[in-house]
Amino acid sequence: MSKNNINNTQVYAIFGDPVEHSKSPQMHNSAFEFLNLDAVYKKHHLKDGKKLKEEFLNNLYAGANITVPHKEQAFKQADEVIGIANEIKAANTYIKKDNKVLAYNTDAPGFLKAIESFGNINKVLVIGAGGTAKAISLALKEKGIDVVVVNRSESKLEFFKEKDIKSYSWKDFRLDYFDLVVNSTSAGLKDDKLPMNKSQLENIFLNSSYAFDCIYGKETPFLALAKKEGLETKDGEDMLLFQGVLAFEYFTNTKIDSKTIEIMRKALKEEN
Ligand SMILES: NC(=O)c1ccc[n+]([C@@H]2O[C@H](COP(=O)([O-])OP(=O)(O)OC[C@H]3O[C@@H](n4cnc5c(N)ncnc54)[C@H](OP(=O)(O)O)[C@@H]3O)[C@@H](O)[C@H]2O)c1
């Protein structure tokens, strides 16, 4: 029998490989504490994604977040997939309801919430074609915003073509006007690379107003260049925060207020 069946405490977890670096536990636990809820949120290192649902159920978790590389397995194994996760075919949130595992994707709406602080946006360039690019571009498309995807390699563009999203590899990309340019690649995460070549990016920035990087906690070369070219910039902290806020609302079936959101934001900034 699971160790999480001791009392009425609701237990939540984040599944990932690796998971040690995750700031989700400190973010969720700070809100549980602030709202005086009998709940705890743990890290759950999972290597074999095929065992995700089994582990989720065996540990009697009330809910969970799922991070790299298991979001596609989370989608596949859920009993019911709700909302935009069906389009993205990846889920980052599980909740258990009436003995069923329900799956959501809160990365996509979290991104939309994060860019609300920018002005009016009609056309967006998304650099990258991985899981995050899929979530972001579908969320923007659902909002009626024009999206173009550009990626280093061609092989990942099929998904976007199927969804009627314009997508190009670097060599086929043609310069255009974009209100917002998003770096959804991992360039700049653990290195000092730009997500496209510098002169191409400079030309793109000449006709843009805002730059957003999904990477958080540092000023990436992408954001530094955008800032130098006079764009308003933002890193991925709010995206992480708001995907967590939305997941928390699913976990607790409540709408959380701005004070709790600020508690969660503060917790994110703490070392883990
Ligand atoms: N703030 C948040 O809440 C949040 C949430 C999710 C993800 N993220 C961040 O978003 C980034 C992408 O995550 P993901 O899950 O979408 O990754 P992913 O599925 O592995 O996709 C990575 C993408 O980056 C491109 N890429 C990698 N290195 C590159 C380089 N040096 N130059 C140009 N393109 C490069 C890849 O291009 P190829 O196809 O050519 O390989 C691919 O399109 C990560 O940095 C992650 O930390 C942030």
mmCIF file with all atom_site columns, C-alpha atoms in Angstrom, residues 72-209:
data_model
loop_
_atom_site.group_PDB
_atom_site.id
_atom_site.type_symbol
_atom_site.label_atom_id
_atom_site.label_alt_id
_atom_site.label_comp_id
_atom_site.label_asym_id
_atom_site.label_entity_id
_atom_site.label_seq_id
_atom_site.pdbx_PDB_ins_code
_atom_site.Cartn_x
_atom_site.Cartn_y
_atom_site.Cartn_z
_atom_site.occupancy
_atom_site.B_iso_or_equiv
_atom_site.pdbx_formal_charge
_atom_site.auth_seq_id
_atom_site.auth_comp_id
_atom_site.auth_asym_id
_atom_site.auth_atom_id
_atom_site.pdbx_PDB_model_num
ATOM 1   C CA . GLU A 1 72  ? 3.159   13.008 -24.650 1.00 0.00 ? 72  GLU A CA 1
ATOM 2   C CA . GLN A 1 73  ? 2.816   9.854  -22.548 1.00 0.00 ? 73  GLN A CA 1
ATOM 3   C CA . ALA A 1 74  ? 0.622   11.855 -20.150 1.00 0.00 ? 74  ALA A CA 1
ATOM 4   C CA . PHE A 1 75  ? -1.688  12.650 -23.041 1.00 0.00 ? 75  PHE A CA 1
ATOM 5   C CA . LYS A 1 76  ? -1.757  9.059  -24.295 1.00 0.00 ? 76  LYS A CA 1
ATOM 6   C CA . GLN A 1 77  ? -2.417  7.384  -20.951 1.00 0.00 ? 77  GLN A CA 1
ATOM 7   C CA . ALA A 1 78  ? -5.128  9.689  -19.557 1.00 0.00 ? 78  ALA A CA 1
ATOM 8   C CA . ASP A 1 79  ? -8.700  8.397  -19.258 1.00 0.00 ? 79  ASP A CA 1
ATOM 9   C CA . GLU A 1 80  ? -10.022 11.728 -20.479 1.00 0.00 ? 80  GLU A CA 1
ATOM 10  C CA . VAL A 1 81  ? -8.209  14.641 -22.127 1.00 0.00 ? 81  VAL A CA 1
ATOM 11  C CA . ILE A 1 82  ? -9.758  18.066 -21.723 1.00 0.00 ? 82  ILE A CA 1
ATOM 12  C CA . GLY A 1 83  ? -9.390  21.205 -23.849 1.00 0.00 ? 83  GLY A CA 1
ATOM 13  C CA . ILE A 1 84  ? -6.381  22.275 -25.903 1.00 0.00 ? 84  ILE A CA 1
ATOM 14  C CA . ALA A 1 85  ? -4.314  19.232 -24.788 1.00 0.00 ? 85  ALA A CA 1
ATOM 15  C CA . ASN A 1 86  ? -6.317  17.302 -27.412 1.00 0.00 ? 86  ASN A CA 1
ATOM 16  C CA . GLU A 1 87  ? -4.899  19.515 -30.157 1.00 0.00 ? 87  GLU A CA 1
ATOM 17  C CA . ILE A 1 88  ? -1.355  19.628 -28.797 1.00 0.00 ? 88  ILE A CA 1
ATOM 18  C CA . LYS A 1 89  ? -1.372  15.907 -28.022 1.00 0.00 ? 89  LYS A CA 1
ATOM 19  C CA . ALA A 1 90  ? 0.620   16.595 -24.859 1.00 0.00 ? 90  ALA A CA 1
ATOM 20  C CA . ALA A 1 91  ? -0.533  17.137 -21.267 1.00 0.00 ? 91  ALA A CA 1
ATOM 21  C CA . ASN A 1 92  ? 1.215   18.639 -18.253 1.00 0.00 ? 92  ASN A CA 1
ATOM 22  C CA . THR A 1 93  ? -1.495  18.271 -15.602 1.00 0.00 ? 93  THR A CA 1
ATOM 23  C CA . TYR A 1 94  ? -3.340  15.245 -14.200 1.00 0.00 ? 94  TYR A CA 1
ATOM 24  C CA . ILE A 1 95  ? -6.164  15.253 -11.716 1.00 0.00 ? 95  ILE A CA 1
ATOM 25  C CA . LYS A 1 96  ? -8.029  12.291 -10.327 1.00 0.00 ? 96  LYS A CA 1
ATOM 26  C CA . LYS A 1 97  ? -11.781 12.637 -10.454 1.00 0.00 ? 97  LYS A CA 1
ATOM 27  C CA . ASP A 1 98  ? -14.346 9.892  -9.849  1.00 0.00 ? 98  ASP A CA 1
ATOM 28  C CA . ASN A 1 99  ? -11.572 7.316  -10.223 1.00 0.00 ? 99  ASN A CA 1
ATOM 29  C CA . LYS A 1 100 ? -10.633 8.656  -13.633 1.00 0.00 ? 100 LYS A CA 1
ATOM 30  C CA . VAL A 1 101 ? -7.397  10.369 -14.628 1.00 0.00 ? 101 VAL A CA 1
ATOM 31  C CA . LEU A 1 102 ? -8.191  13.661 -16.363 1.00 0.00 ? 102 LEU A CA 1
ATOM 32  C CA . ALA A 1 103 ? -5.481  15.447 -18.354 1.00 0.00 ? 103 ALA A CA 1
ATOM 33  C CA . TYR A 1 104 ? -5.058  19.131 -19.184 1.00 0.00 ? 104 TYR A CA 1
ATOM 34  C CA . ASN A 1 105 ? -2.410  21.291 -20.810 1.00 0.00 ? 105 ASN A CA 1
ATOM 35  C CA . THR A 1 106 ? -1.815  24.480 -18.836 1.00 0.00 ? 106 THR A CA 1
ATOM 36  C CA . ASP A 1 107 ? 1.420   25.475 -20.663 1.00 0.00 ? 107 ASP A CA 1
ATOM 37  C CA . ALA A 1 108 ? -0.593  26.929 -23.545 1.00 0.00 ? 108 ALA A CA 1
ATOM 38  C CA . PRO A 1 109 ? -2.972  29.156 -21.518 1.00 0.00 ? 109 PRO A CA 1
ATOM 39  C CA . GLY A 1 110 ? -0.052  29.953 -19.168 1.00 0.00 ? 110 GLY A CA 1
ATOM 40  C CA . PHE A 1 111 ? 1.846   31.404 -22.117 1.00 0.00 ? 111 PHE A CA 1
ATOM 41  C CA . LEU A 1 112 ? -1.171  33.462 -23.240 1.00 0.00 ? 112 LEU A CA 1
ATOM 42  C CA . LYS A 1 113 ? -1.541  34.881 -19.732 1.00 0.00 ? 113 LYS A CA 1
ATOM 43  C CA . ALA A 1 114 ? 2.204   35.706 -19.638 1.00 0.00 ? 114 ALA A CA 1
ATOM 44  C CA . ILE A 1 115 ? 2.075   37.809 -22.820 1.00 0.00 ? 115 ILE A CA 1
ATOM 45  C CA . GLU A 1 116 ? -0.971  39.789 -21.670 1.00 0.00 ? 116 GLU A CA 1
ATOM 46  C CA . SER A 1 117 ? 1.402   42.408 -20.257 1.00 0.00 ? 117 SER A CA 1
ATOM 47  C CA . PHE A 1 118 ? 2.508   43.294 -23.806 1.00 0.00 ? 118 PHE A CA 1
ATOM 48  C CA . GLY A 1 119 ? 0.372   45.581 -25.982 1.00 0.00 ? 119 GLY A CA 1
ATOM 49  C CA . ASN A 1 120 ? -1.824  44.548 -28.870 1.00 0.00 ? 120 ASN A CA 1
ATOM 50  C CA . ILE A 1 121 ? -0.547  41.468 -30.698 1.00 0.00 ? 121 ILE A CA 1
ATOM 51  C CA . ASN A 1 122 ? -1.763  40.366 -34.115 1.00 0.00 ? 122 ASN A CA 1
ATOM 52  C CA . LYS A 1 123 ? 1.155   38.468 -35.583 1.00 0.00 ? 123 LYS A CA 1
ATOM 53  C CA . VAL A 1 124 ? 3.735   36.264 -33.844 1.00 0.00 ? 124 VAL A CA 1
ATOM 54  C CA . LEU A 1 125 ? 6.920   34.524 -34.936 1.00 0.00 ? 125 LEU A CA 1
ATOM 55  C CA . VAL A 1 126 ? 7.622   31.384 -32.906 1.00 0.00 ? 126 VAL A CA 1
ATOM 56  C CA . ILE A 1 127 ? 11.231  30.191 -33.182 1.00 0.00 ? 127 ILE A CA 1
ATOM 57  C CA . GLY A 1 128 ? 11.499  26.449 -32.526 1.00 0.00 ? 128 GLY A CA 1
ATOM 58  C CA . ALA A 1 129 ? 9.276   23.479 -33.285 1.00 0.00 ? 129 ALA A CA 1
ATOM 59  C CA . GLY A 1 130 ? 9.411   21.336 -30.140 1.00 0.00 ? 130 GLY A CA 1
ATOM 60  C CA . GLY A 1 131 ? 6.696   20.602 -27.584 1.00 0.00 ? 131 GLY A CA 1
ATOM 61  C CA . THR A 1 132 ? 6.595   24.171 -26.312 1.00 0.00 ? 132 THR A CA 1
ATOM 62  C CA . ALA A 1 133 ? 6.306   25.623 -29.817 1.00 0.00 ? 133 ALA A CA 1
ATOM 63  C CA . LYS A 1 134 ? 3.329   23.321 -30.462 1.00 0.00 ? 134 LYS A CA 1
ATOM 64  C CA . ALA A 1 135 ? 1.521   24.478 -27.315 1.00 0.00 ? 135 ALA A CA 1
ATOM 65  C CA . ILE A 1 136 ? 2.250   28.151 -27.917 1.00 0.00 ? 136 ILE A CA 1
ATOM 66  C CA . SER A 1 137 ? 1.374   28.243 -31.586 1.00 0.00 ? 137 SER A CA 1
ATOM 67  C CA . LEU A 1 138 ? -1.921  26.388 -31.098 1.00 0.00 ? 138 LEU A CA 1
ATOM 68  C CA . ALA A 1 139 ? -2.878  28.653 -28.191 1.00 0.00 ? 139 ALA A CA 1
ATOM 69  C CA . LEU A 1 140 ? -2.187  31.732 -30.335 1.00 0.00 ? 140 LEU A CA 1
ATOM 70  C CA . LYS A 1 141 ? -4.050  30.277 -33.313 1.00 0.00 ? 141 LYS A CA 1
ATOM 71  C CA . GLU A 1 142 ? -7.095  29.499 -31.130 1.00 0.00 ? 142 GLU A CA 1
ATOM 72  C CA . LYS A 1 143 ? -7.103  33.169 -30.106 1.00 0.00 ? 143 LYS A CA 1
ATOM 73  C CA . GLY A 1 144 ? -7.209  34.222 -33.745 1.00 0.00 ? 144 GLY A CA 1
ATOM 74  C CA . ILE A 1 145 ? -3.611  35.485 -33.757 1.00 0.00 ? 145 ILE A CA 1
ATOM 75  C CA . ASP A 1 146 ? -1.565  34.960 -36.921 1.00 0.00 ? 146 ASP A CA 1
ATOM 76  C CA . VAL A 1 147 ? 1.361   32.588 -36.195 1.00 0.00 ? 147 VAL A CA 1
ATOM 77  C CA . VAL A 1 148 ? 4.472   31.704 -38.163 1.00 0.00 ? 148 VAL A CA 1
ATOM 78  C CA . VAL A 1 149 ? 6.904   29.019 -36.975 1.00 0.00 ? 149 VAL A CA 1
ATOM 79  C CA . VAL A 1 150 ? 10.575  28.892 -37.935 1.00 0.00 ? 150 VAL A CA 1
ATOM 80  C CA . ASN A 1 151 ? 12.875  26.036 -36.940 1.00 0.00 ? 151 ASN A CA 1
ATOM 81  C CA . ARG A 1 152 ? 16.497  25.035 -37.470 1.00 0.00 ? 152 ARG A CA 1
ATOM 82  C CA . SER A 1 153 ? 15.548  21.707 -39.024 1.00 0.00 ? 153 SER A CA 1
ATOM 83  C CA . GLU A 1 154 ? 12.710  20.750 -41.318 1.00 0.00 ? 154 GLU A CA 1
ATOM 84  C CA . SER A 1 155 ? 11.812  17.406 -39.788 1.00 0.00 ? 155 SER A CA 1
ATOM 85  C CA . LYS A 1 156 ? 9.613   18.806 -36.992 1.00 0.00 ? 156 LYS A CA 1
ATOM 86  C CA . LEU A 1 157 ? 7.444   21.013 -39.226 1.00 0.00 ? 157 LEU A CA 1
ATOM 87  C CA . GLU A 1 158 ? 4.898   18.338 -40.205 1.00 0.00 ? 158 GLU A CA 1
ATOM 88  C CA . PHE A 1 159 ? 2.772   18.925 -37.074 1.00 0.00 ? 159 PHE A CA 1
ATOM 89  C CA . PHE A 1 160 ? 2.358   22.624 -37.888 1.00 0.00 ? 160 PHE A CA 1
ATOM 90  C CA . LYS A 1 161 ? 1.523   22.018 -41.536 1.00 0.00 ? 161 LYS A CA 1
ATOM 91  C CA . GLU A 1 162 ? -1.226  19.596 -40.457 1.00 0.00 ? 162 GLU A CA 1
ATOM 92  C CA . LYS A 1 163 ? -2.646  22.329 -38.212 1.00 0.00 ? 163 LYS A CA 1
ATOM 93  C CA . ASP A 1 164 ? -2.529  24.931 -40.983 1.00 0.00 ? 164 ASP A CA 1
ATOM 94  C CA . ILE A 1 165 ? 0.186   26.945 -39.260 1.00 0.00 ? 165 ILE A CA 1
ATOM 95  C CA . LYS A 1 166 ? 2.766   28.491 -41.596 1.00 0.00 ? 166 LYS A CA 1
ATOM 96  C CA . SER A 1 167 ? 6.123   26.912 -40.808 1.00 0.00 ? 167 SER A CA 1
ATOM 97  C CA . TYR A 1 168 ? 9.580   27.166 -42.322 1.00 0.00 ? 168 TYR A CA 1
ATOM 98  C CA . SER A 1 169 ? 13.090  25.937 -41.798 1.00 0.00 ? 169 SER A CA 1
ATOM 99  C CA . TRP A 1 170 ? 15.764  28.634 -41.508 1.00 0.00 ? 170 TRP A CA 1
ATOM 100 C CA . LYS A 1 171 ? 16.692  28.406 -45.164 1.00 0.00 ? 171 LYS A CA 1
ATOM 101 C CA . ASP A 1 172 ? 13.096  28.921 -46.416 1.00 0.00 ? 172 ASP A CA 1
ATOM 102 C CA . PHE A 1 173 ? 12.163  31.679 -43.986 1.00 0.00 ? 173 PHE A CA 1
ATOM 103 C CA . ARG A 1 174 ? 11.190  35.030 -45.508 1.00 0.00 ? 174 ARG A CA 1
ATOM 104 C CA . LEU A 1 175 ? 11.381  38.249 -43.513 1.00 0.00 ? 175 LEU A CA 1
ATOM 105 C CA . ASP A 1 176 ? 8.046   39.727 -42.419 1.00 0.00 ? 176 ASP A CA 1
ATOM 106 C CA . TYR A 1 177 ? 6.538   42.063 -39.837 1.00 0.00 ? 177 TYR A CA 1
ATOM 107 C CA . PHE A 1 178 ? 5.817   40.474 -36.414 1.00 0.00 ? 178 PHE A CA 1
ATOM 108 C CA . ASP A 1 179 ? 4.469   42.195 -33.291 1.00 0.00 ? 179 ASP A CA 1
ATOM 109 C CA . LEU A 1 180 ? 6.022   39.537 -31.071 1.00 0.00 ? 180 LEU A CA 1
ATOM 110 C CA . VAL A 1 181 ? 8.989   37.176 -31.515 1.00 0.00 ? 181 VAL A CA 1
ATOM 111 C CA . VAL A 1 182 ? 9.137   34.125 -29.204 1.00 0.00 ? 182 VAL A CA 1
ATOM 112 C CA . ASN A 1 183 ? 12.154  31.945 -28.522 1.00 0.00 ? 183 ASN A CA 1
ATOM 113 C CA . SER A 1 184 ? 10.771  28.491 -27.757 1.00 0.00 ? 184 SER A CA 1
ATOM 114 C CA . THR A 1 185 ? 14.062  26.697 -28.479 1.00 0.00 ? 185 THR A CA 1
ATOM 115 C CA . SER A 1 186 ? 16.545  25.582 -25.867 1.00 0.00 ? 186 SER A CA 1
ATOM 116 C CA . ALA A 1 187 ? 19.250  27.832 -27.394 1.00 0.00 ? 187 ALA A CA 1
ATOM 117 C CA . GLY A 1 188 ? 20.501  29.977 -24.516 1.00 0.00 ? 188 GLY A CA 1
ATOM 118 C CA . LEU A 1 189 ? 19.344  27.586 -21.806 1.00 0.00 ? 189 LEU A CA 1
ATOM 119 C CA . LYS A 1 190 ? 22.702  25.982 -21.046 1.00 0.00 ? 190 LYS A CA 1
ATOM 120 C CA . ASP A 1 191 ? 24.822  27.799 -23.634 1.00 0.00 ? 191 ASP A CA 1
ATOM 121 C CA . ASP A 1 192 ? 25.246  31.277 -25.081 1.00 0.00 ? 192 ASP A CA 1
ATOM 122 C CA . LYS A 1 193 ? 23.677  30.522 -28.437 1.00 0.00 ? 193 LYS A CA 1
ATOM 123 C CA . LEU A 1 194 ? 21.089  32.528 -30.333 1.00 0.00 ? 194 LEU A CA 1
ATOM 124 C CA . PRO A 1 195 ? 18.125  30.555 -31.735 1.00 0.00 ? 195 PRO A CA 1
ATOM 125 C CA . MET A 1 196 ? 18.788  31.866 -35.294 1.00 0.00 ? 196 MET A CA 1
ATOM 126 C CA . ASN A 1 197 ? 21.728  33.596 -36.877 1.00 0.00 ? 197 ASN A CA 1
ATOM 127 C CA . LYS A 1 198 ? 22.389  37.081 -35.562 1.00 0.00 ? 198 LYS A CA 1
ATOM 128 C CA . SER A 1 199 ? 21.843  39.108 -38.713 1.00 0.00 ? 199 SER A CA 1
ATOM 129 C CA . GLN A 1 200 ? 18.556  37.311 -39.432 1.00 0.00 ? 200 GLN A CA 1
ATOM 130 C CA . LEU A 1 201 ? 17.366  38.059 -35.914 1.00 0.00 ? 201 LEU A CA 1
ATOM 131 C CA . GLU A 1 202 ? 18.431  41.702 -36.135 1.00 0.00 ? 202 GLU A CA 1
ATOM 132 C CA . ASN A 1 203 ? 16.383  42.084 -39.309 1.00 0.00 ? 203 ASN A CA 1
ATOM 133 C CA . ILE A 1 204 ? 13.362  40.440 -37.663 1.00 0.00 ? 204 ILE A CA 1
ATOM 134 C CA . PHE A 1 205 ? 13.657  42.686 -34.595 1.00 0.00 ? 205 PHE A CA 1
ATOM 135 C CA . LEU A 1 206 ? 13.729  45.816 -36.810 1.00 0.00 ? 206 LEU A CA 1
ATOM 136 C CA . ASN A 1 207 ? 10.046  45.196 -37.551 1.00 0.00 ? 207 ASN A CA 1
ATOM 137 C CA . SER A 1 208 ? 8.934   43.916 -34.126 1.00 0.00 ? 208 SER A CA 1
ATOM 138 C CA . SER A 1 209 ? 7.841   45.404 -30.813 1.00 0.00 ? 209 SER A CA 1
#
